């Protein structure tokens, strides 16, 4: 199905093609015809000395009325780096201006393997349309997951979740994030709690169990624990019946809330990588030391305190 653009969108796109603003590439009439050819148009007419903007706009409207996707191709050509050899500044100015125009029409330019694509988004002014919010991810996945093969899988899921987000596949993105979160917490429990009794066998623990276990051991902070419940809830929508029962599907707002949770958890896990296990051993009270366990909450390390003790690292927090 061809994209249909509002006339006002095409009017502004025609200005970008002509280069009628400072810092844009100025195109003469015959160069506009060449631009349309590079965009993949067939049978581009020769420039006929009509005012440049009027000529470009009429062609865009005619092609759209004819049911072709040529207007979309022209827009994507404006966002294509190949159009800007040795003109990096002009490329960035054009792309910024193009997104400001498109977002009013409910689209924006996305990226698919280095190629520009049109992505549906909430219509609004550019400064109102949210970019992916985040508690900044301050660490690499390999600082959290010591198994190289598992680290590569976790990184891939993180990348795929971002791709889903950028293309509006919000349910897929939040399911991917929940899977990733459970994976890194399960790895932490396996590596850090070796030989120590866990609430359940590791193979029978779910995301909620892993979150609670990590928090009890001060591997993650309280904000990450509370917020992880939101990710767990939406991750369960992998079951269509669960989504039907809730009567709500994940949207952009959902991801805007869930993504920072994952980043905060990864930050905390990296900061506490050297933290000792804080859960009391079942025999801890056998010596009559009730209330005197050295791993009481007052003595458990926090992510910030552990990070300060690690050589060469600054404080990493999930703020």
PDB file of C-alpha atoms in Angstrom:
ATOM      1  CA  UNK A   1       0.000   0.000   0.000  1.00  0.00           C
ATOM      2  CA  UNK A   2       1.454   3.344  -1.061  1.00  0.00           C
ATOM      3  CA  UNK A   3       2.109   6.059   1.468  1.00  0.00           C
ATOM      4  CA  UNK A   4      -0.240   9.031   1.042  1.00  0.00           C
ATOM      5  CA  UNK A   5       1.149  12.375   2.151  1.00  0.00           C
ATOM      6  CA  UNK A   6      -0.732  15.543   2.953  1.00  0.00           C
ATOM      7  CA  UNK A   7      -0.361  18.363   0.408  1.00  0.00           C
ATOM      8  CA  UNK A   8       1.353  20.505   3.039  1.00  0.00           C
ATOM      9  CA  UNK A   9       3.939  17.757   3.553  1.00  0.00           C
ATOM     10  CA  UNK A  10       4.641  17.573  -0.180  1.00  0.00           C
ATOM     11  CA  UNK A  11       4.888  21.365  -0.326  1.00  0.00           C
ATOM     12  CA  UNK A  12       7.653  21.377   2.284  1.00  0.00           C
ATOM     13  CA  UNK A  13       9.375  18.352   0.762  1.00  0.00           C
ATOM     14  CA  UNK A  14       9.497  20.208  -2.567  1.00  0.00           C
ATOM     15  CA  UNK A  15      11.299  23.079  -0.806  1.00  0.00           C
ATOM     16  CA  UNK A  16      13.921  20.615   0.485  1.00  0.00           C
ATOM     17  CA  UNK A  17      14.404  19.141  -2.967  1.00  0.00           C
ATOM     18  CA  UNK A  18      14.877  22.613  -4.429  1.00  0.00           C
ATOM     19  CA  UNK A  19      17.173  23.649  -1.590  1.00  0.00           C
ATOM     20  CA  UNK A  20      15.248  26.783  -0.717  1.00  0.00           C
ATOM     21  CA  UNK A  21      16.671  27.136   2.781  1.00  0.00           C
ATOM     22  CA  UNK A  22      20.151  28.019   4.095  1.00  0.00           C
ATOM     23  CA  UNK A  23      22.535  25.083   4.482  1.00  0.00           C
ATOM     24  CA  UNK A  24      20.568  22.928   2.033  1.00  0.00           C
ATOM     25  CA  UNK A  25      21.786  21.752  -1.360  1.00  0.00           C
ATOM     26  CA  UNK A  26      20.509  24.198  -3.991  1.00  0.00           C
ATOM     27  CA  UNK A  27      19.329  22.380  -7.120  1.00  0.00           C
ATOM     28  CA  UNK A  28      18.750  24.014 -10.460  1.00  0.00           C
ATOM     29  CA  UNK A  29      15.810  22.881 -12.579  1.00  0.00           C
ATOM     30  CA  UNK A  30      17.699  20.218 -14.508  1.00  0.00           C
ATOM     31  CA  UNK A  31      19.303  19.043 -11.246  1.00  0.00           C
ATOM     32  CA  UNK A  32      15.843  18.536  -9.743  1.00  0.00           C
ATOM     33  CA  UNK A  33      14.995  16.285 -12.696  1.00  0.00           C
ATOM     34  CA  UNK A  34      18.214  14.375 -12.039  1.00  0.00           C
ATOM     35  CA  UNK A  35      17.286  14.045  -8.372  1.00  0.00           C
ATOM     36  CA  UNK A  36      13.973  12.421  -9.261  1.00  0.00           C
ATOM     37  CA  UNK A  37      15.775   9.996 -11.577  1.00  0.00           C
ATOM     38  CA  UNK A  38      18.179   9.035  -8.787  1.00  0.00           C
ATOM     39  CA  UNK A  39      15.104   8.456  -6.611  1.00  0.00           C
ATOM     40  CA  UNK A  40      14.055   5.768  -9.063  1.00  0.00           C
ATOM     41  CA  UNK A  41      11.386   7.655 -10.993  1.00  0.00           C
ATOM     42  CA  UNK A  42      10.551   6.562 -14.535  1.00  0.00           C
ATOM     43  CA  UNK A  43       9.874   8.996 -17.385  1.00  0.00           C
ATOM     44  CA  UNK A  44      10.943  12.169 -15.605  1.00  0.00           C
ATOM     45  CA  UNK A  45      10.072  15.124 -17.866  1.00  0.00           C
ATOM     46  CA  UNK A  46      12.672  17.733 -18.797  1.00  0.00           C
ATOM     47  CA  UNK A  47      12.585  20.893 -16.747  1.00  0.00           C
ATOM     48  CA  UNK A  48      10.391  23.431 -18.570  1.00  0.00           C
ATOM     49  CA  UNK A  49      11.444  26.706 -16.879  1.00  0.00           C
ATOM     50  CA  UNK A  50       8.427  26.706 -14.535  1.00  0.00           C
ATOM     51  CA  UNK A  51       9.439  28.143 -11.122  1.00  0.00           C
ATOM     52  CA  UNK A  52      11.450  25.370  -9.548  1.00  0.00           C
ATOM     53  CA  UNK A  53       9.322  24.805  -6.439  1.00  0.00           C
ATOM     54  CA  UNK A  54       6.069  24.821  -8.391  1.00  0.00           C
ATOM     55  CA  UNK A  55       7.465  22.345 -10.905  1.00  0.00           C
ATOM     56  CA  UNK A  56       8.758  19.930  -8.244  1.00  0.00           C
ATOM     57  CA  UNK A  57       5.547  20.125  -6.210  1.00  0.00           C
ATOM     58  CA  UNK A  58       3.312  19.505  -9.228  1.00  0.00           C
ATOM     59  CA  UNK A  59       5.340  16.411 -10.107  1.00  0.00           C
ATOM     60  CA  UNK A  60       5.112  15.073  -6.541  1.00  0.00           C
ATOM     61  CA  UNK A  61       1.340  15.589  -6.455  1.00  0.00           C
ATOM     62  CA  UNK A  62       0.811  14.091  -9.922  1.00  0.00           C
ATOM     63  CA  UNK A  63       2.773  10.963  -9.082  1.00  0.00           C
ATOM     64  CA  UNK A  64       0.848  10.522  -5.826  1.00  0.00           C
ATOM     65  CA  UNK A  65      -2.507  11.007  -7.607  1.00  0.00           C
ATOM     66  CA  UNK A  66      -1.420   8.401 -10.152  1.00  0.00           C
ATOM     67  CA  UNK A  67      -1.099   5.870  -7.331  1.00  0.00           C
ATOM     68  CA  UNK A  68       2.659   5.438  -7.537  1.00  0.00           C
ATOM     69  CA  UNK A  69       5.051   5.435  -4.593  1.00  0.00           C
ATOM     70  CA  UNK A  70       7.317   7.992  -6.277  1.00  0.00           C
ATOM     71  CA  UNK A  71       6.684  10.637  -3.601  1.00  0.00           C
ATOM     72  CA  UNK A  72       7.905   8.195  -0.962  1.00  0.00           C
ATOM     73  CA  UNK A  73      10.958   7.393  -3.090  1.00  0.00           C
ATOM     74  CA  UNK A  74      11.768  11.098  -3.382  1.00  0.00           C
ATOM     75  CA  UNK A  75      11.513  11.534   0.393  1.00  0.00           C
ATOM     76  CA  UNK A  76      13.758   8.553   1.030  1.00  0.00           C
ATOM     77  CA  UNK A  77      16.271   9.874  -1.504  1.00  0.00           C
ATOM     78  CA  UNK A  78      16.435  13.122   0.496  1.00  0.00           C
ATOM     79  CA  UNK A  79      17.403  11.000   3.513  1.00  0.00           C
ATOM     80  CA  UNK A  80      19.939   8.891   1.620  1.00  0.00           C
ATOM     81  CA  UNK A  81      23.604   9.625   2.364  1.00  0.00           C
ATOM     82  CA  UNK A  82      24.470   8.812  -1.254  1.00  0.00           C
ATOM     83  CA  UNK A  83      22.894  12.109  -2.221  1.00  0.00           C
ATOM     84  CA  UNK A  84      25.453  14.046  -0.142  1.00  0.00           C
ATOM     85  CA  UNK A  85      28.964  13.157  -1.254  1.00  0.00           C
ATOM     86  CA  UNK A  86      31.359  15.405   0.731  1.00  0.00           C
ATOM     87  CA  UNK A  87      28.322  17.323   2.046  1.00  0.00           C
ATOM     88  CA  UNK A  88      27.860  15.904   5.528  1.00  0.00           C
ATOM     89  CA  UNK A  89      26.634  19.187   7.015  1.00  0.00           C
ATOM     90  CA  UNK A  90      23.937  19.538   4.349  1.00  0.00           C
ATOM     91  CA  UNK A  91      22.880  15.937   4.927  1.00  0.00           C
ATOM     92  CA  UNK A  92      22.301  16.441   8.649  1.00  0.00           C
ATOM     93  CA  UNK A  93      20.460  19.732   8.129  1.00  0.00           C
ATOM     94  CA  UNK A  94      18.223  18.153   5.490  1.00  0.00           C
ATOM     95  CA  UNK A  95      17.494  15.082   7.609  1.00  0.00           C
ATOM     96  CA  UNK A  96      16.578  17.195  10.632  1.00  0.00           C
ATOM     97  CA  UNK A  97      14.304  19.427   8.585  1.00  0.00           C
ATOM     98  CA  UNK A  98      12.766  16.426   6.819  1.00  0.00           C
ATOM     99  CA  UNK A  99      11.850  14.777  10.117  1.00  0.00           C
ATOM    100  CA  UNK A 100      10.330  18.016  11.364  1.00  0.00           C
ATOM    101  CA  UNK A 101       8.077  17.964   8.296  1.00  0.00           C
ATOM    102  CA  UNK A 102       7.236  14.266   8.325  1.00  0.00           C
ATOM    103  CA  UNK A 103       6.419  13.987  12.025  1.00  0.00           C
ATOM    104  CA  UNK A 104       3.486  16.359  11.528  1.00  0.00           C
ATOM    105  CA  UNK A 105       2.152  13.766   9.070  1.00  0.00           C
ATOM    106  CA  UNK A 106       2.772  10.832  11.428  1.00  0.00           C
ATOM    107  CA  UNK A 107       6.030   9.588   9.904  1.00  0.00           C
ATOM    108  CA  UNK A 108       9.725   9.906  10.458  1.00  0.00           C
ATOM    109  CA  UNK A 109      12.915   8.569   8.905  1.00  0.00           C
ATOM    110  CA  UNK A 110      14.196   5.338  10.416  1.00  0.00           C
ATOM    111  CA  UNK A 111      17.179   3.158   9.592  1.00  0.00           C
ATOM    112  CA  UNK A 112      17.225  -0.382   8.285  1.00  0.00           C
ATOM    113  CA  UNK A 113      20.720  -1.747   7.817  1.00  0.00           C
ATOM    114  CA  UNK A 114      22.067   1.685   6.909  1.00  0.00           C
ATOM    115  CA  UNK A 115      19.239   2.445   4.485  1.00  0.00           C
ATOM    116  CA  UNK A 116      16.580   5.090   5.222  1.00  0.00           C
ATOM    117  CA  UNK A 117      13.028   3.843   5.703  1.00  0.00           C
ATOM    118  CA  UNK A 118       9.739   5.520   6.569  1.00  0.00           C
ATOM    119  CA  UNK A 119       8.464   4.696  10.041  1.00  0.00           C
ATOM    120  CA  UNK A 120       5.022   5.447  11.414  1.00  0.00           C
ATOM    121  CA  UNK A 121       4.995   7.512  14.600  1.00  0.00           C
ATOM    122  CA  UNK A 122       2.711   9.705  16.666  1.00  0.00           C
ATOM    123  CA  UNK A 123       1.896  12.880  14.786  1.00  0.00           C
ATOM    124  CA  UNK A 124       3.062  16.045  16.514  1.00  0.00           C
ATOM    125  CA  UNK A 125       5.748  18.692  16.549  1.00  0.00           C
ATOM    126  CA  UNK A 126       9.305  17.397  16.454  1.00  0.00           C
ATOM    127  CA  UNK A 127      10.195  18.676  19.936  1.00  0.00           C
ATOM    128  CA  UNK A 128       7.133  16.882  21.324  1.00  0.00           C
ATOM    129  CA  UNK A 129       7.852  13.495  19.747  1.00  0.00           C
ATOM    130  CA  UNK A 130       9.830  11.434  22.211  1.00  0.00           C
ATOM    131  CA  UNK A 131      13.028   9.717  21.280  1.00  0.00           C
ATOM    132  CA  UNK A 132      13.933   6.510  23.086  1.00  0.00           C
ATOM    133  CA  UNK A 133      14.230   7.653  26.702  1.00  0.00           C
ATOM    134  CA  UNK A 134      16.671   6.033  28.965  1.00  0.00           C
ATOM    135  CA  UNK A 135      18.445   5.850  32.180  1.00  0.00           C
ATOM    136  CA  UNK A 136      21.696   5.901  30.256  1.00  0.00           C
ATOM    137  CA  UNK A 137      23.233   2.469  29.765  1.00  0.00           C
ATOM    138  CA  UNK A 138      26.675   3.072  31.256  1.00  0.00           C
ATOM    139  CA  UNK A 139      28.127  -0.388  30.758  1.00  0.00           C
ATOM    140  CA  UNK A 140      28.635  -2.954  28.043  1.00  0.00           C
ATOM    141  CA  UNK A 141      26.806  -6.263  28.087  1.00  0.00           C
ATOM    142  CA  UNK A 142      30.112  -8.088  28.612  1.00  0.00           C
ATOM    143  CA  UNK A 143      30.494  -6.290  31.962  1.00  0.00           C
ATOM    144  CA  UNK A 144      27.256  -7.940  33.089  1.00  0.00           C
ATOM    145  CA  UNK A 145      27.429 -11.349  31.394  1.00  0.00           C
ATOM    146  CA  UNK A 146      30.719 -13.221  31.690  1.00  0.00           C
ATOM    147  CA  UNK A 147      29.766 -16.002  29.256  1.00  0.00           C
ATOM    148  CA  UNK A 148      30.816 -14.688  25.792  1.00  0.00           C
ATOM    149  CA  UNK A 149      28.176 -16.683  23.902  1.00  0.00           C
ATOM    150  CA  UNK A 150      25.406 -15.559  26.239  1.00  0.00           C
ATOM    151  CA  UNK A 151      26.671 -11.961  26.125  1.00  0.00           C
ATOM    152  CA  UNK A 152      26.412 -12.011  22.321  1.00  0.00           C
ATOM    153  CA  UNK A 153      22.842 -13.307  22.546  1.00  0.00           C
ATOM    154  CA  UNK A 154      21.884 -10.644  25.088  1.00  0.00           C
ATOM    155  CA  UNK A 155      23.411  -7.905  22.929  1.00  0.00           C
ATOM    156  CA  UNK A 156      21.513  -9.197  19.906  1.00  0.00           C
ATOM    157  CA  UNK A 157      18.229  -9.067  21.810  1.00  0.00           C
ATOM    158  CA  UNK A 158      18.992  -5.555  22.978  1.00  0.00           C
ATOM    159  CA  UNK A 159      19.643  -4.506  19.367  1.00  0.00           C
ATOM    160  CA  UNK A 160      16.511  -6.257  18.122  1.00  0.00           C
ATOM    161  CA  UNK A 161      14.394  -4.608  20.808  1.00  0.00           C
ATOM    162  CA  UNK A 162      15.638  -1.210  19.599  1.00  0.00           C
ATOM    163  CA  UNK A 163      14.800  -2.139  15.996  1.00  0.00           C
ATOM    164  CA  UNK A 164      11.295  -3.158  17.074  1.00  0.00           C
ATOM    165  CA  UNK A 165      10.920   0.137  18.962  1.00  0.00           C
ATOM    166  CA  UNK A 166      12.004   2.216  15.988  1.00  0.00           C
ATOM    167  CA  UNK A 167       9.532   0.437  13.704  1.00  0.00           C
ATOM    168  CA  UNK A 168       6.563   0.597  16.063  1.00  0.00           C
ATOM    169  CA  UNK A 169       6.578  -3.124  16.994  1.00  0.00           C
ATOM    170  CA  UNK A 170       6.072  -2.309  20.669  1.00  0.00           C
ATOM    171  CA  UNK A 171       4.714  -5.688  21.827  1.00  0.00           C
ATOM    172  CA  UNK A 172       7.689  -7.469  20.276  1.00  0.00           C
ATOM    173  CA  UNK A 173      10.093  -4.948  21.823  1.00  0.00           C
ATOM    174  CA  UNK A 174       8.780  -5.316  25.371  1.00  0.00           C
ATOM    175  CA  UNK A 175       8.738  -9.125  25.106  1.00  0.00           C
ATOM    176  CA  UNK A 176      12.354  -8.968  23.933  1.00  0.00           C
ATOM    177  CA  UNK A 177      13.302  -6.734  26.878  1.00  0.00           C
ATOM    178  CA  UNK A 178      11.603  -9.036  29.387  1.00  0.00           C
ATOM    179  CA  UNK A 179      13.416 -12.031  27.941  1.00  0.00           C
ATOM    180  CA  UNK A 180      16.726 -10.161  28.091  1.00  0.00           C
ATOM    181  CA  UNK A 181      16.105  -9.085  31.694  1.00  0.00           C
ATOM    182  CA  UNK A 182      15.336 -12.608  32.836  1.00  0.00           C
ATOM    183  CA  UNK A 183      18.407 -13.921  31.034  1.00  0.00           C
ATOM    184  CA  UNK A 184      20.902 -11.570  32.689  1.00  0.00           C
ATOM    185  CA  UNK A 185      19.365 -12.026  36.141  1.00  0.00           C
ATOM    186  CA  UNK A 186      19.394 -15.825  35.741  1.00  0.00           C
ATOM    187  CA  UNK A 187      23.055 -15.628  34.731  1.00  0.00           C
ATOM    188  CA  UNK A 188      23.848 -13.503  37.787  1.00  0.00           C
ATOM    189  CA  UNK A 189      22.113 -15.997  40.062  1.00  0.00           C
ATOM    190  CA  UNK A 190      23.958 -18.914  38.483  1.00  0.00           C
ATOM    191  CA  UNK A 191      27.393 -17.265  38.661  1.00  0.00           C
ATOM    192  CA  UNK A 192      27.144 -15.414  41.971  1.00  0.00           C
ATOM    193  CA  UNK A 193      25.138 -17.909  44.021  1.00  0.00           C
ATOM    194  CA  UNK A 194      27.035 -21.075  43.113  1.00  0.00           C
ATOM    195  CA  UNK A 195      26.748 -23.628  45.917  1.00  0.00           C
ATOM    196  CA  UNK A 196      24.175 -21.610  47.849  1.00  0.00           C
ATOM    197  CA  UNK A 197      20.548 -22.588  48.236  1.00  0.00           C
ATOM    198  CA  UNK A 198      18.229 -20.443  46.150  1.00  0.00           C
ATOM    199  CA  UNK A 199      14.491 -20.007  46.850  1.00  0.00           C
ATOM    200  CA  UNK A 200      13.777 -22.523  44.064  1.00  0.00           C
ATOM    201  CA  UNK A 201      15.934 -24.585  41.733  1.00  0.00           C
ATOM    202  CA  UNK A 202      17.301 -22.177  39.137  1.00  0.00           C
ATOM    203  CA  UNK A 203      15.506 -24.027  36.367  1.00  0.00           C
ATOM    204  CA  UNK A 204      12.152 -23.352  38.035  1.00  0.00           C
ATOM    205  CA  UNK A 205      12.697 -19.680  38.849  1.00  0.00           C
ATOM    206  CA  UNK A 206      10.921 -17.063  36.766  1.00  0.00           C
ATOM    207  CA  UNK A 207      11.575 -13.388  36.181  1.00  0.00           C
ATOM    208  CA  UNK A 208       9.853 -12.335  39.405  1.00  0.00           C
ATOM    209  CA  UNK A 209      11.927 -14.836  41.425  1.00  0.00           C
ATOM    210  CA  UNK A 210      15.161 -13.635  39.856  1.00  0.00           C
ATOM    211  CA  UNK A 211      14.294  -9.978  40.498  1.00  0.00           C
ATOM    212  CA  UNK A 212      13.541 -10.663  44.172  1.00  0.00           C
ATOM    213  CA  UNK A 213      16.682 -12.765  44.569  1.00  0.00           C
ATOM    214  CA  UNK A 214      18.859 -10.075  42.985  1.00  0.00           C
ATOM    215  CA  UNK A 215      17.352  -7.391  45.198  1.00  0.00           C
ATOM    216  CA  UNK A 216      17.765  -9.467  48.381  1.00  0.00           C
ATOM    217  CA  UNK A 217      21.440  -9.735  47.556  1.00  0.00           C
ATOM    218  CA  UNK A 218      21.730  -6.030  46.722  1.00  0.00           C
ATOM    219  CA  UNK A 219      22.748  -6.725  43.141  1.00  0.00           C
ATOM    220  CA  UNK A 220      20.053  -4.315  42.006  1.00  0.00           C
ATOM    221  CA  UNK A 221      18.577  -1.327  43.782  1.00  0.00           C
ATOM    222  CA  UNK A 222      15.014  -0.828  44.975  1.00  0.00           C
ATOM    223  CA  UNK A 223      13.929   1.298  42.018  1.00  0.00           C
ATOM    224  CA  UNK A 224      14.976  -1.419  39.567  1.00  0.00           C
ATOM    225  CA  UNK A 225      13.120  -4.057  41.587  1.00  0.00           C
ATOM    226  CA  UNK A 226       9.862  -2.109  41.655  1.00  0.00           C
ATOM    227  CA  UNK A 227      10.018  -1.092  38.015  1.00  0.00           C
ATOM    228  CA  UNK A 228      10.892  -4.608  36.875  1.00  0.00           C
ATOM    229  CA  UNK A 229       7.366  -5.641  37.796  1.00  0.00           C
ATOM    230  CA  UNK A 230       6.142  -3.503  34.912  1.00  0.00           C
ATOM    231  CA  UNK A 231       8.461  -5.261  32.461  1.00  0.00           C
ATOM    232  CA  UNK A 232       7.367  -8.654  33.808  1.00  0.00           C
ATOM    233  CA  UNK A 233       3.703  -7.757  33.339  1.00  0.00           C
ATOM    234  CA  UNK A 234       4.133  -6.740  29.725  1.00  0.00           C
ATOM    235  CA  UNK A 235       6.546  -9.569  28.954  1.00  0.00           C
ATOM    236  CA  UNK A 236       3.717 -11.962  29.832  1.00  0.00           C
ATOM    237  CA  UNK A 237       1.773 -10.576  26.883  1.00  0.00           C
ATOM    238  CA  UNK A 238       3.760 -13.048  24.794  1.00  0.00           C
ATOM    239  CA  UNK A 239       0.588 -15.064  25.458  1.00  0.00           C
ATOM    240  CA  UNK A 240      -2.214 -13.526  23.342  1.00  0.00           C
ATOM    241  CA  UNK A 241      -4.842 -14.548  25.904  1.00  0.00           C
ATOM    242  CA  UNK A 242      -3.012 -12.514  28.546  1.00  0.00           C
ATOM    243  CA  UNK A 243      -3.189  -9.478  26.273  1.00  0.00           C
ATOM    244  CA  UNK A 244      -6.891 -10.125  25.716  1.00  0.00           C
ATOM    245  CA  UNK A 245      -7.518 -10.278  29.471  1.00  0.00           C
ATOM    246  CA  UNK A 246      -5.718  -7.004  30.151  1.00  0.00           C
ATOM    247  CA  UNK A 247      -7.448  -5.242  27.263  1.00  0.00           C
ATOM    248  CA  UNK A 248      -4.278  -3.266  26.579  1.00  0.00           C
ATOM    249  CA  UNK A 249      -1.482  -3.649  24.065  1.00  0.00           C
ATOM    250  CA  UNK A 250       1.984  -2.164  24.610  1.00  0.00           C
ATOM    251  CA  UNK A 251       2.504   1.178  22.885  1.00  0.00           C
ATOM    252  CA  UNK A 252       5.256   3.761  22.686  1.00  0.00           C
ATOM    253  CA  UNK A 253       4.537   4.947  26.234  1.00  0.00           C
ATOM    254  CA  UNK A 254       4.949   1.374  27.475  1.00  0.00           C
ATOM    255  CA  UNK A 255       8.436   1.123  25.989  1.00  0.00           C
ATOM    256  CA  UNK A 256       9.314   4.592  27.260  1.00  0.00           C
ATOM    257  CA  UNK A 257       8.689   3.248  30.774  1.00  0.00           C
ATOM    258  CA  UNK A 258      10.170  -0.248  30.358  1.00  0.00           C
ATOM    259  CA  UNK A 259      13.440   0.503  28.579  1.00  0.00           C
ATOM    260  CA  UNK A 260      14.994   2.546  31.420  1.00  0.00           C
ATOM    261  CA  UNK A 261      14.263  -0.373  33.776  1.00  0.00           C
ATOM    262  CA  UNK A 262      16.464  -2.672  31.723  1.00  0.00           C
ATOM    263  CA  UNK A 263      19.266  -0.114  31.546  1.00  0.00           C
ATOM    264  CA  UNK A 264      19.093   0.543  35.295  1.00  0.00           C
ATOM    265  CA  UNK A 265      19.228  -3.191  36.025  1.00  0.00           C
ATOM    266  CA  UNK A 266      22.229  -3.726  33.745  1.00  0.00           C
ATOM    267  CA  UNK A 267      23.997  -0.753  35.350  1.00  0.00           C
ATOM    268  CA  UNK A 268      23.334  -2.152  38.830  1.00  0.00           C
ATOM    269  CA  UNK A 269      24.464  -5.669  37.930  1.00  0.00           C
ATOM    270  CA  UNK A 270      27.713  -4.362  36.477  1.00  0.00           C
ATOM    271  CA  UNK A 271      28.334  -2.150  39.502  1.00  0.00           C
ATOM    272  CA  UNK A 272      27.824  -5.082  41.891  1.00  0.00           C
ATOM    273  CA  UNK A 273      29.703  -7.701  39.893  1.00  0.00           C
ATOM    274  CA  UNK A 274      32.112  -8.180  42.815  1.00  0.00           C
ATOM    275  CA  UNK A 275      29.409  -8.152  45.487  1.00  0.00           C
ATOM    276  CA  UNK A 276      29.349 -11.159  47.849  1.00  0.00           C
ATOM    277  CA  UNK A 277      26.163 -13.162  48.278  1.00  0.00           C
ATOM    278  CA  UNK A 278      24.051 -11.550  51.002  1.00  0.00           C
ATOM    279  CA  UNK A 279      21.370 -14.215  51.465  1.00  0.00           C
ATOM    280  CA  UNK A 280      22.086 -16.026  54.778  1.00  0.00           C
ATOM    281  CA  UNK A 281      23.174 -19.644  54.478  1.00  0.00           C
ATOM    282  CA  UNK A 282      20.577 -22.037  55.967  1.00  0.00           C
ATOM    283  CA  UNK A 283      23.057 -22.938  58.733  1.00  0.00           C
ATOM    284  CA  UNK A 284      23.796 -19.319  59.603  1.00  0.00           C
ATOM    285  CA  UNK A 285      21.690 -19.392  62.755  1.00  0.00           C
ATOM    286  CA  UNK A 286      23.008 -22.754  63.966  1.00  0.00           C
ATOM    287  CA  UNK A 287      25.625 -21.074  66.155  1.00  0.00           C
ATOM    288  CA  UNK A 288      23.053 -19.025  68.002  1.00  0.00           C
ATOM    289  CA  UNK A 289      24.047 -15.788  66.293  1.00  0.00           C
ATOM    290  CA  UNK A 290      20.483 -14.619  65.760  1.00  0.00           C
ATOM    291  CA  UNK A 291      20.449 -11.035  64.544  1.00  0.00           C
ATOM    292  CA  UNK A 292      24.239 -10.941  64.282  1.00  0.00           C
ATOM    293  CA  UNK A 293      24.734 -12.151  60.702  1.00  0.00           C
ATOM    294  CA  UNK A 294      27.499 -10.140  59.082  1.00  0.00           C
ATOM    295  CA  UNK A 295      25.391  -9.865  55.925  1.00  0.00           C
ATOM    296  CA  UNK A 296      22.522  -7.972  57.521  1.00  0.00           C
ATOM    297  CA  UNK A 297      21.042  -5.210  55.334  1.00  0.00           C
ATOM    298  CA  UNK A 298      23.082  -2.537  57.075  1.00  0.00           C
ATOM    299  CA  UNK A 299      26.279  -4.225  55.894  1.00  0.00           C
ATOM    300  CA  UNK A 300      25.248  -5.307  52.436  1.00  0.00           C
ATOM    301  CA  UNK A 301      27.044  -3.436  49.662  1.00  0.00           C
ATOM    302  CA  UNK A 302      25.099  -1.154  47.384  1.00  0.00           C
ATOM    303  CA  UNK A 303      25.862  -0.786  43.673  1.00  0.00           C
ATOM    304  CA  UNK A 304      27.420   2.591  44.341  1.00  0.00           C
ATOM    305  CA  UNK A 305      29.656   1.390  47.164  1.00  0.00           C
ATOM    306  CA  UNK A 306      30.853  -1.642  45.217  1.00  0.00           C
ATOM    307  CA  UNK A 307      31.588   0.475  42.166  1.00  0.00           C
ATOM    308  CA  UNK A 308      33.703   2.801  44.277  1.00  0.00           C
ATOM    309  CA  UNK A 309      35.771  -0.167  45.472  1.00  0.00           C
ATOM    310  CA  UNK A 310      36.408  -1.523  41.976  1.00  0.00           C
ATOM    311  CA  UNK A 311      39.717  -0.288  40.545  1.00  0.00           C
ATOM    312  CA  UNK A 312      39.448   2.113  37.659  1.00  0.00           C
ATOM    313  CA  UNK A 313      35.623   2.449  37.808  1.00  0.00           C
ATOM    314  CA  UNK A 314      33.449   5.359  38.657  1.00  0.00           C
ATOM    315  CA  UNK A 315      30.054   5.141  40.261  1.00  0.00           C
ATOM    316  CA  UNK A 316      27.425   3.517  38.051  1.00  0.00           C
ATOM    317  CA  UNK A 317      23.847   3.922  39.119  1.00  0.00           C
ATOM    318  CA  UNK A 318      20.418   3.178  37.805  1.00  0.00           C
ATOM    319  CA  UNK A 319      19.051   6.639  38.549  1.00  0.00           C
TER     320      UNK A 319
END
